[in-house]
Amino acid sequence: MDKTPAQADTLSANKLQLIDLLLKKKGISAPKVQQITRRAERRHGCLSFSQERLWFLNQLDADNPSYNLSTSIRLTGHLSITVLEQTLNEIIRRHEILRTTFSIVADRPLQFISPPAPLSLPISDLSPLASREERDRQLQLLAAEEARLPFDLAHGPLLRIRLLRLAAEEHALLLTIHHIISDGWSIGVFVKEVTTLYEAFSAGQPSPLPELPIQYADFAHWQREWLQGDVLDAQLSYWKEQLAGAPAVLDLPTDRPRPAVQSHRGAREEMRMGSEVVEKLREVSREEGVTLFMTLVGVFQALLWRYSGQEEVVVGTPIANRTRAEVEGLIGFFVNTLVMRTSMSGEPSFREMLKRVKESALGAYAHQDVPFEKLVEELQVERSLKHNPLFQVWFVLQSAPMSELKLTGLTLNQMEFDKGMARHDLKLELLESPVGLTGTFEYRTELFDAHTIKQVARNFELLLEHVASEPDTTVKRMVELVAEADAQRRMEREKEFMDAPRQRLRDIKLRAMNRAQLKGSEK
């Protein structure tokens, strides 16, 4: 099955092989780890490091919905509600994490696994609405409403599924799940199992899926036992050196002062880059022995340098963290966050800066086993409700989206919708496709206005074009060219604004003259 857009934290097999090759060329090898086995206690278990941080954040702000993962799938054709419910119940039975809640025992949080219980799929009928436009508008509103509804980690369930009936042979499935039990890869696993099981159950056949060798709680138990002592020390020593003296906050110019507490309200701005420019960027990447991801994150960091004026630019990026065969088919919170720090000192050309990005990325990949939460704890980063620790800007590169899926009598298409939320000050999510790059800038509306981010998106496009055509130019000169274009557009907008009243006055006078001439002709 093709990947879904929700799989922002995945790397394709080819990319993983390339990264492994690059690491070996640098003389870096991943640490050897023991096999993950089933734990003895089946009713409850410890939290993974990542889960523990989200649980802690939930205790501080239980109504915060920014850690909800949401997707919606349009189902076209004849849909059997009975078969769909059977399919969803089987997935929930297979994956213990979908039946998990979190409670405190002896002053520490544990995850508790409930036995399977029958799911009755809630259905909302939108078909009486007069037009398709009205139904689609209501669909977008309901999807955003579901995405913003918080979960109760102690009582659950931490998975919400809702079916919307748009017409006799058109439905939309809304899936919302808390990040503490899932990630982007997991959404892909869920969709894949829905298609496999629905097809089998529609034909009256049993499930073709083998039983899972382990469950997520087994991984959490294994992680706690493995990642300690010498293994942890070796990984941490790299990060302590890599992040020593890094700026705590990327000081981007905002339209409003940063509030004392983040609200997580957000909006989005779209951008697009054609295949011709992207192919030139791939060529630059090949010449420098890097991935397209490294080139794009380098361009983004150069843009952030232009806005912040800080020589050290730090961004966060996700990595699937599924290096073990046992966990590839599991639903759960595996994704880890890597911190990418790049220095802009010394007026490097973009090619020279790209070497620094490569060094930072390879080091991060080789030491990806340290959970971000553990890293924050060990580095004793000062906590603040104003901003996220270590980085405030997020970068993601996705592969091709999920293509249309065809089942017997049914077609599945994933739909996009705006949740109206932002987890970071600024997030750039790029989607790689045969026609080029499409991107979304997600931002906190408490910090930035829409016109500001529109300009950021346009400047990013300009910088991509400069890098594609003149990669030997210094980064400083590139951002100066972007700044000059930015200033020119600003002057043009100001001129338009100043000219507008005069133009309106001329229009009024012209209309008055036309009316006078018309009256004269009538006489």
Coordinates of C-alpha atoms in Angstrom, one line a residue:
M1 CA 0.0 0.0 0.0
D2 CA 1.2 3.5 -0.7
K3 CA 2.0 5.8 2.2
T4 CA -0.5 8.1 3.6
P5 CA 0.2 11.9 4.1
A6 CA -0.1 11.2 7.8
Q7 CA 3.2 9.3 7.6
A8 CA 5.3 12.4 8.0
D9 CA 7.7 10.6 10.3
T10 CA 8.6 7.8 7.9
L11 CA 11.6 7.2 5.7
S12 CA 11.4 4.9 2.6
A13 CA 13.5 1.8 2.3
N14 CA 15.7 3.5 -0.3
K15 CA 16.3 6.5 1.9
L16 CA 17.1 4.3 4.9
Q17 CA 19.6 2.4 2.7
L18 CA 21.2 5.6 1.5
I19 CA 21.5 7.0 5.1
D20 CA 23.0 3.6 6.2
L21 CA 25.5 3.9 3.4
L22 CA 26.4 7.5 4.3
L23 CA 26.8 6.5 8.0
K24 CA 29.1 3.6 7.1
K25 CA 31.3 6.0 4.9
K26 CA 31.7 8.1 8.0
G27 CA 32.7 5.1 10.0
I28 CA 29.5 5.2 12.1
S29 CA 27.5 2.1 12.9
A30 CA 24.2 1.8 14.8
P31 CA 24.4 0.2 18.3
K32 CA 23.5 -3.5 18.5
V33 CA 20.3 -4.2 20.3
Q34 CA 18.7 -7.3 21.8
Q35 CA 15.5 -8.8 20.5
I36 CA 12.2 -7.5 21.8
T37 CA 10.2 -10.2 23.6
R38 CA 6.8 -10.4 25.2
R39 CA 6.7 -9.2 28.8
A40 CA 5.4 -11.3 31.6
E41 CA 2.7 -8.9 33.0
R42 CA -0.1 -8.6 30.4
R43 CA -2.6 -6.3 32.1
H44 CA -0.5 -3.2 32.5
G45 CA 3.0 -1.9 31.8
C46 CA 5.3 1.0 32.0
L47 CA 5.2 4.0 29.7
S48 CA 7.8 4.5 27.0
F49 CA 9.9 7.6 27.3
S50 CA 7.9 9.4 24.6
Q51 CA 4.6 8.4 26.3
E52 CA 5.8 9.7 29.6
R53 CA 6.5 13.2 28.3
L54 CA 3.0 13.4 26.6
W55 CA 1.4 12.1 29.8
F56 CA 3.2 14.8 31.7
L57 CA 2.2 17.5 29.3
N58 CA -1.4 16.3 29.6
Q59 CA -1.3 16.7 33.3
L60 CA -0.4 20.3 32.8
D61 CA -3.0 21.0 30.2
A62 CA -5.6 18.2 29.9
D63 CA -7.8 20.1 27.4
N64 CA -5.0 20.7 24.9
P65 CA -6.0 18.9 21.6
S66 CA -2.7 19.7 19.7
Y67 CA -1.5 16.1 20.3
N68 CA -4.6 14.6 18.5
L69 CA -3.8 12.9 15.2
S70 CA -6.6 13.1 12.7
T71 CA -7.3 11.8 9.3
S72 CA -10.4 11.5 7.1
I73 CA -11.1 9.0 4.3
R74 CA -13.8 9.4 1.7
L75 CA -15.4 6.1 0.8
T76 CA -17.1 6.0 -2.6
G77 CA -19.3 3.0 -3.6
H78 CA -21.4 0.4 -1.8
L79 CA -20.4 0.4 1.9
S80 CA -21.4 -2.3 4.3
I81 CA -21.6 -0.8 7.7
T82 CA -21.7 -4.2 9.3
V83 CA -18.4 -5.3 7.6
L84 CA -16.8 -2.0 8.5
E85 CA -17.7 -2.4 12.1
Q86 CA -16.3 -6.0 12.0
T87 CA -13.1 -4.6 10.5
L88 CA -12.6 -1.9 13.1
N89 CA -13.4 -4.3 16.0
E90 CA -10.7 -6.7 14.7
I91 CA -8.1 -4.0 14.5
I92 CA -8.9 -2.9 18.0
R93 CA -8.6 -6.5 19.2
R94 CA -5.3 -7.0 17.4
H95 CA -3.6 -3.9 18.8
E96 CA -3.7 -3.6 22.6
I97 CA -2.5 0.0 22.5
L98 CA -6.0 1.0 21.1
R99 CA -7.5 -0.3 24.3
T100 CA -5.0 1.4 26.6
T101 CA -5.6 4.1 29.2
F102 CA -3.1 5.8 31.6
S103 CA -3.4 6.0 35.4
I104 CA -1.1 6.7 38.4
V105 CA 0.0 3.8 40.6
A106 CA 2.4 4.4 43.5
D107 CA 3.2 7.9 42.2
R108 CA 4.1 6.8 38.7
P109 CA 2.0 6.5 35.5
L110 CA 1.2 3.1 34.1
Q111 CA -0.6 2.0 31.0
F112 CA -3.6 -0.3 31.5
I113 CA -5.0 -2.6 28.8
S114 CA -8.7 -3.3 28.7
P115 CA -10.2 -6.4 27.2
P116 CA -11.8 -5.9 23.7
A117 CA -15.3 -4.5 23.8
P118 CA -17.7 -4.3 20.8
L119 CA -17.5 -1.0 18.9
S120 CA -20.7 0.5 17.6
L121 CA -19.9 3.0 14.9
P122 CA -21.6 6.4 15.3
I123 CA -23.1 7.6 12.1
S124 CA -24.1 11.2 11.1
D125 CA -26.3 11.6 8.1
L126 CA -25.5 14.7 6.0
S127 CA -27.3 13.5 2.9
P128 CA -30.4 15.7 3.5
L129 CA -28.3 18.9 3.0
A130 CA -29.2 20.5 -0.3
S131 CA -25.9 20.7 -2.2
R132 CA -22.6 18.9 -2.4
E133 CA -20.8 22.1 -1.5
E134 CA -22.9 22.4 1.6
R135 CA -22.2 18.8 2.6
D136 CA -18.5 19.2 2.0
R137 CA -18.5 22.4 4.1
Q138 CA -20.2 20.6 6.9
L139 CA -17.8 17.6 6.5
Q140 CA -14.8 20.0 7.0
L141 CA -16.4 21.6 10.0
L142 CA -17.2 18.2 11.7
A143 CA -13.7 16.9 10.9
A144 CA -12.1 20.0 12.5
E145 CA -14.5 19.7 15.5
E146 CA -13.5 16.1 16.0
A147 CA -9.8 16.9 15.8
R148 CA -10.1 19.6 18.5
L149 CA -12.0 17.5 21.0
P150 CA -9.7 16.5 23.8
F151 CA -9.2 13.0 25.2
D152 CA -9.3 11.7 28.8
L153 CA -6.1 9.7 29.2
A154 CA -7.3 8.0 32.4
H155 CA -10.7 6.8 31.2
G156 CA -10.4 6.6 27.4
P157 CA -11.1 5.5 24.8
L158 CA -8.2 7.3 23.1
L159 CA -9.5 6.5 19.7
R160 CA -12.6 8.1 18.1
I161 CA -14.1 6.9 14.8
R162 CA -17.1 8.5 13.2
L163 CA -18.8 7.8 9.9
L164 CA -20.5 10.6 7.9
R165 CA -23.1 9.6 5.3
L166 CA -22.9 12.1 2.4
A167 CA -25.0 10.2 -0.1
A168 CA -26.3 6.7 -0.8
E169 CA -22.8 5.6 -2.0
E170 CA -20.6 8.2 -0.5
H171 CA -19.3 8.3 3.1
A172 CA -16.5 9.8 5.1
L173 CA -14.6 8.0 7.9
L174 CA -13.2 10.4 10.5
L175 CA -10.4 8.9 12.6
T176 CA -9.0 10.8 15.6
I177 CA -6.4 9.2 17.9
H178 CA -4.2 10.6 20.7
H179 CA -0.5 10.8 19.9
I180 CA 0.3 8.9 23.1
I181 CA -0.9 5.7 21.5
S182 CA -0.1 6.4 17.8
D183 CA 2.0 8.2 15.3
G184 CA 2.0 8.9 11.5
W185 CA 3.3 5.5 10.6
S186 CA 0.6 4.0 12.8
I187 CA -2.1 5.8 10.8
G188 CA -0.7 4.0 7.7
V189 CA -0.8 0.7 9.5
F190 CA -4.4 1.3 10.5
V191 CA -5.5 2.2 6.9
K192 CA -3.7 -0.8 5.5
E193 CA -5.4 -3.2 7.9
V194 CA -8.8 -1.6 7.2
T195 CA -8.4 -2.3 3.5
T196 CA -7.1 -5.9 4.0
L197 CA -9.7 -6.9 6.6
Y198 CA -12.6 -5.2 4.9
E199 CA -11.8 -7.0 1.6
A200 CA -11.6 -10.4 3.4
F201 CA -14.7 -9.9 5.6
S202 CA -16.7 -8.7 2.6
A203 CA -16.0 -12.1 0.9
G204 CA -16.9 -14.0 4.0
Q205 CA -13.3 -15.0 4.7
P206 CA -11.4 -14.9 8.0
S207 CA -8.7 -12.4 8.7
P208 CA -5.6 -13.0 6.6
L209 CA -3.4 -11.0 9.0
P210 CA -1.1 -13.0 11.3
E211 CA -1.2 -12.4 15.0
L212 CA 1.3 -9.7 16.2
P213 CA 4.5 -11.1 17.7
I214 CA 4.6 -8.3 20.3
Q215 CA 2.5 -5.4 21.5
Y216 CA 3.5 -1.7 22.1
A217 CA 3.7 -2.2 25.9
D218 CA 6.4 -4.9 25.2
F219 CA 8.4 -2.3 23.3
A220 CA 8.0 0.2 26.1
H221 CA 9.3 -2.4 28.7
W222 CA 12.2 -3.3 26.4
Q223 CA 13.1 0.3 25.8
R224 CA 13.3 1.0 29.5
E225 CA 15.6 -2.0 30.1
W226 CA 17.8 -1.5 27.1
L227 CA 18.3 2.3 27.0
Q228 CA 20.4 2.7 30.2
G229 CA 24.0 2.4 31.4
D230 CA 26.7 2.4 28.7
V231 CA 24.2 2.4 25.8
L232 CA 22.5 5.5 27.0
D233 CA 25.8 7.2 28.0
A234 CA 27.3 6.6 24.6
Q235 CA 24.3 8.2 22.9
L236 CA 23.9 11.1 25.3
S237 CA 27.6 12.1 25.1
Y238 CA 27.1 12.9 21.4
W239 CA 24.0 15.0 22.0
K240 CA 25.6 16.9 24.9
E241 CA 28.5 17.9 22.7
Q242 CA 26.4 18.6 19.7
L243 CA 23.9 20.9 21.5
A244 CA 26.4 22.6 23.9
G245 CA 25.8 26.3 23.7
A246 CA 22.9 26.1 21.3
P247 CA 20.5 29.0 21.5
A248 CA 17.4 28.1 23.6
V249 CA 15.1 30.0 21.4
L250 CA 15.1 30.8 17.6
D251 CA 14.5 34.5 17.8
L252 CA 12.2 35.0 14.8
P253 CA 10.6 38.5 14.4
T254 CA 6.9 38.0 15.4
D255 CA 3.9 40.3 14.8
R256 CA 3.0 40.1 18.5
P257 CA 4.9 39.5 21.7
R258 CA 5.1 35.8 22.8
P259 CA 2.4 35.2 25.4
A260 CA 3.2 33.7 28.8
V261 CA 1.4 30.5 27.9
Q262 CA 1.1 28.9 24.4
S263 CA -2.4 28.6 23.1
H264 CA -1.8 26.2 20.2
R265 CA -4.2 28.1 17.9
G266 CA -2.9 27.9 14.4
A267 CA -3.4 28.4 10.6
R268 CA -1.8 27.3 7.4
E269 CA -0.3 28.8 4.3
E270 CA 0.3 26.7 1.1
M271 CA 3.3 26.8 -1.3
R272 CA 4.3 25.0 -4.4
M273 CA 7.5 24.4 -6.4
G274 CA 7.6 22.9 -9.9
S275 CA 9.4 19.7 -10.9
E276 CA 12.1 21.6 -12.9
V277 CA 13.5 23.4 -9.8
V278 CA 13.1 20.2 -7.7
E279 CA 15.1 18.2 -10.2
K280 CA 17.9 20.8 -10.1
L281 CA 17.9 20.5 -6.3
R282 CA 18.1 16.7 -6.6
E283 CA 21.1 17.2 -8.9
V284 CA 22.8 19.5 -6.3
S285 CA 22.1 16.8 -3.7
R286 CA 23.7 14.0 -5.8
E287 CA 26.8 16.2 -6.4
E288 CA 27.2 16.7 -2.7
G289 CA 26.4 13.1 -1.7
V290 CA 23.4 14.1 0.4
T291 CA 19.7 13.3 0.4
L292 CA 17.0 15.8 -0.9
F293 CA 15.9 16.1 2.7
M294 CA 19.3 17.5 3.7
T295 CA 19.2 20.0 0.9
L296 CA 15.7 21.2 1.7
V297 CA 16.3 21.5 5.4
G298 CA 19.5 23.4 4.6
V299 CA 17.5 25.9 2.5
F300 CA 15.0 26.2 5.3
Q301 CA 17.7 26.9 7.9
A302 CA 19.2 29.5 5.6
L303 CA 15.8 31.2 5.5
L304 CA 15.5 31.1 9.2
W305 CA 19.0 32.6 9.5
R306 CA 17.8 35.5 7.3
Y307 CA 14.9 36.2 9.6
S308 CA 16.5 35.5 13.0
G309 CA 20.0 36.8 12.4
Q310 CA 21.3 34.0 14.6
E311 CA 24.4 32.1 13.3
E312 CA 23.3 28.9 15.0
V313 CA 20.0 27.7 13.6
V314 CA 18.2 24.8 15.3
V315 CA 15.2 22.9 14.0
G316 CA 13.4 19.7 14.9
T317 CA 12.5 16.9 12.5
P318 CA 10.7 13.6 13.0
I319 CA 12.2 10.1 12.4
A320 CA 10.1 6.9 12.4
N321 CA 12.3 5.2 14.9
R322 CA 11.2 1.7 13.7
T323 CA 14.6 0.2 13.1
R324 CA 13.4 -3.2 14.5
A325 CA 11.4 -5.7 12.4
E326 CA 9.2 -6.6 15.4
V327 CA 7.7 -3.1 15.5
E328 CA 7.1 -2.3 11.8
G329 CA 3.4 -3.6 11.9
L330 CA 2.5 -2.1 15.3
I331 CA 0.3 0.8 16.1
G332 CA 1.9 3.0 18.8
F333 CA 4.0 6.0 19.6
F334 CA 7.4 5.2 18.2
V335 CA 8.3 8.4 16.3
N336 CA 11.3 10.3 17.7
T337 CA 12.4 13.9 17.3
L338 CA 15.9 14.7 16.0
V339 CA 17.5 18.1 16.7
M340 CA 19.3 19.6 13.6
R341 CA 21.8 22.3 14.5
T342 CA 23.6 24.1 11.7
S343 CA 26.2 27.0 11.9
M344 CA 26.0 29.8 9.4
S345 CA 29.3 31.3 10.5
G346 CA 32.1 32.3 8.0
E347 CA 30.0 33.2 5.0
P348 CA 29.8 29.7 3.5
S349 CA 28.6 29.0 0.0
F350 CA 25.4 26.9 0.0
R351 CA 27.5 23.8 -1.0
E352 CA 29.8 24.4 2.0
M353 CA 26.8 24.9 4.3
L354 CA 25.3 21.7 2.9
K355 CA 28.3 19.8 4.2
R356 CA 27.6 21.1 7.7
V357 CA 23.9 20.0 7.3
K358 CA 25.1 16.6 6.2
E359 CA 27.4 16.2 9.2
S360 CA 24.6 17.2 11.6
A361 CA 22.1 14.9 10.0
L362 CA 24.3 11.8 9.9
G363 CA 25.3 12.4 13.6
A364 CA 21.6 12.7 14.5
Y365 CA 20.7 9.5 12.6
A366 CA 23.5 7.5 14.3
H367 CA 22.2 8.6 17.7
Q368 CA 18.5 8.5 17.1
D369 CA 17.8 6.0 19.9
V370 CA 17.8 8.6 22.6
P371 CA 14.2 9.7 23.0
F372 CA 13.7 13.5 22.7
E373 CA 12.1 13.5 26.1
K374 CA 15.1 11.8 27.7
L375 CA 17.4 14.2 25.9
V376 CA 15.6 17.2 27.4
E377 CA 15.7 15.7 30.8
E378 CA 19.4 14.8 30.7
L379 CA 20.5 18.2 29.2
Q380 CA 18.5 19.9 32.1
V381 CA 16.8 22.2 29.6
E382 CA 15.0 25.1 31.3
R383 CA 11.2 24.5 30.9
S384 CA 8.9 27.3 29.9
L385 CA 5.2 27.5 29.1
K386 CA 6.1 30.2 26.5
H387 CA 7.9 27.9 24.1
N388 CA 9.0 24.3 23.3
P389 CA 12.4 23.1 24.6
L390 CA 15.5 23.0 22.4
F391 CA 13.7 24.1 19.2
Q392 CA 10.5 25.9 18.2
V393 CA 10.5 25.3 14.4
W394 CA 9.7 22.0 12.8
F395 CA 10.6 20.6 9.4
V396 CA 9.1 17.5 7.6
L397 CA 9.6 16.0 4.2
Q398 CA 7.0 13.4 3.1
S399 CA 7.1 11.0 0.2
A400 CA 4.2 10.6 -2.2
P401 CA 0.7 10.6 -0.7
M402 CA -1.7 7.7 -0.5
S403 CA -3.0 7.0 -4.0
E404 CA -6.6 6.0 -4.6
L405 CA -7.3 2.6 -3.0
K406 CA -9.8 0.3 -4.8
L407 CA -11.6 -2.5 -3.0
T408 CA -14.5 -4.7 -4.2
G409 CA -17.2 -2.1 -4.9
L410 CA -15.5 0.6 -2.9
T411 CA -12.9 3.3 -3.4
L412 CA -10.9 5.1 -0.7
N413 CA -9.4 8.6 -0.9
Q414 CA -7.7 10.5 1.9
M415 CA -9.0 14.1 2.4
E416 CA -7.2 17.1 3.8
F417 CA -8.7 19.5 6.3
D418 CA -7.5 22.4 8.4
K419 CA -7.6 21.6 12.2
G420 CA -6.9 25.3 13.2
M421 CA -4.1 24.2 15.5
A422 CA -0.3 24.5 15.6
R423 CA 2.1 22.6 17.9
H424 CA 5.1 24.7 17.0
D425 CA 5.8 28.4 16.4
L426 CA 6.4 27.5 12.7
K427 CA 6.3 24.2 10.9
L428 CA 7.1 23.5 7.2
E429 CA 5.8 20.2 5.9
L430 CA 6.8 19.4 2.3
L431 CA 5.4 16.7 0.1
E432 CA 7.5 15.2 -2.6
S433 CA 5.6 14.1 -5.8
P434 CA 6.3 13.6 -9.5
V435 CA 5.1 17.2 -10.2
G436 CA 7.5 18.8 -7.7
L437 CA 7.0 19.9 -4.1
T438 CA 3.9 21.1 -2.4
G439 CA 4.3 22.5 1.1
T440 CA 2.3 23.8 4.1
F441 CA 3.5 26.4 6.5
E442 CA 1.7 25.9 9.8
Y443 CA 2.1 28.7 12.4
R444 CA 0.8 30.0 15.7
T445 CA -1.7 32.7 15.0
E446 CA -0.9 34.3 18.4
L447 CA 2.6 35.1 17.0
F448 CA 2.2 35.6 13.3
D449 CA -0.3 37.3 10.9
A450 CA -1.3 35.5 7.7
H451 CA 0.4 38.1 5.4
T452 CA 3.7 37.5 7.3
I453 CA 3.7 33.8 6.6
K454 CA 2.7 34.4 3.0
Q455 CA 5.9 36.4 2.7
V456 CA 7.9 33.7 4.4
A457 CA 6.5 31.1 2.0
R458 CA 7.3 33.3 -1.0
N459 CA 10.8 33.9 0.2
F460 CA 11.4 30.1 0.7
E461 CA 10.3 29.6 -2.9
L462 CA 12.8 32.3 -4.1
L463 CA 15.6 30.7 -2.0
L464 CA 14.9 27.3 -3.5
E465 CA 15.2 28.8 -7.0
H466 CA 18.5 30.5 -6.1
V467 CA 20.0 27.3 -4.7
A468 CA 18.9 25.3 -7.7
S469 CA 20.5 27.8 -10.2
E470 CA 23.5 29.1 -8.2
P471 CA 24.5 26.6 -5.4
D472 CA 28.1 28.1 -5.3
T473 CA 26.8 31.5 -4.2
T474 CA 27.3 32.3 -0.6
V475 CA 24.3 31.9 1.7
K476 CA 24.7 35.5 2.8
R477 CA 24.3 36.7 -0.8
M478 CA 21.3 34.5 -1.5
V479 CA 19.4 35.8 1.5
E480 CA 20.4 39.3 0.5
L481 CA 18.8 38.7 -2.9
V482 CA 15.7 37.4 -1.2
A483 CA 15.6 40.4 1.2
E484 CA 15.9 42.8 -1.8
A485 CA 13.0 41.1 -3.6
D486 CA 11.1 41.2 -0.3
A487 CA 11.7 44.9 0.1
Q488 CA 10.7 45.5 -3.5
R489 CA 7.4 43.7 -3.1
R490 CA 6.8 45.7 0.2
M491 CA 7.4 49.0 -1.7
E492 CA 5.0 47.9 -4.4
R493 CA 2.3 47.0 -1.8
E494 CA 2.8 50.3 0.0
K495 CA 2.5 52.2 -3.3
E496 CA -0.7 50.3 -4.1
F497 CA -2.0 51.2 -0.7
M498 CA -1.1 54.9 -1.2
D499 CA -2.5 55.0 -4.7
A500 CA -5.8 53.3 -3.8
P501 CA -7.5 56.5 -2.3
R502 CA -6.4 58.5 -5.4
Q503 CA -7.7 55.8 -7.7
R504 CA -11.0 55.6 -5.8
L505 CA -11.3 59.4 -6.0
R506 CA -10.6 59.3 -9.8
D507 CA -13.3 56.5 -10.1
I508 CA -15.8 58.6 -8.2
K509 CA -15.1 61.7 -10.4
L510 CA -15.3 59.5 -13.6
R511 CA -18.7 58.0 -12.5
A512 CA -20.0 61.5 -11.7
M513 CA -18.9 62.8 -15.1
N514 CA -20.6 59.8 -16.8
R515 CA -23.8 60.5 -14.9
A516 CA -23.7 64.2 -15.8
Q517 CA -23.1 63.3 -19.5
L518 CA -26.0 60.8 -19.4
K519 CA -28.4 63.4 -17.9
G520 CA -27.3 65.9 -20.5
S521 CA -28.0 63.4 -23.3
E522 CA -31.4 62.6 -21.9
K523 CA -32.3 66.3 -22.0

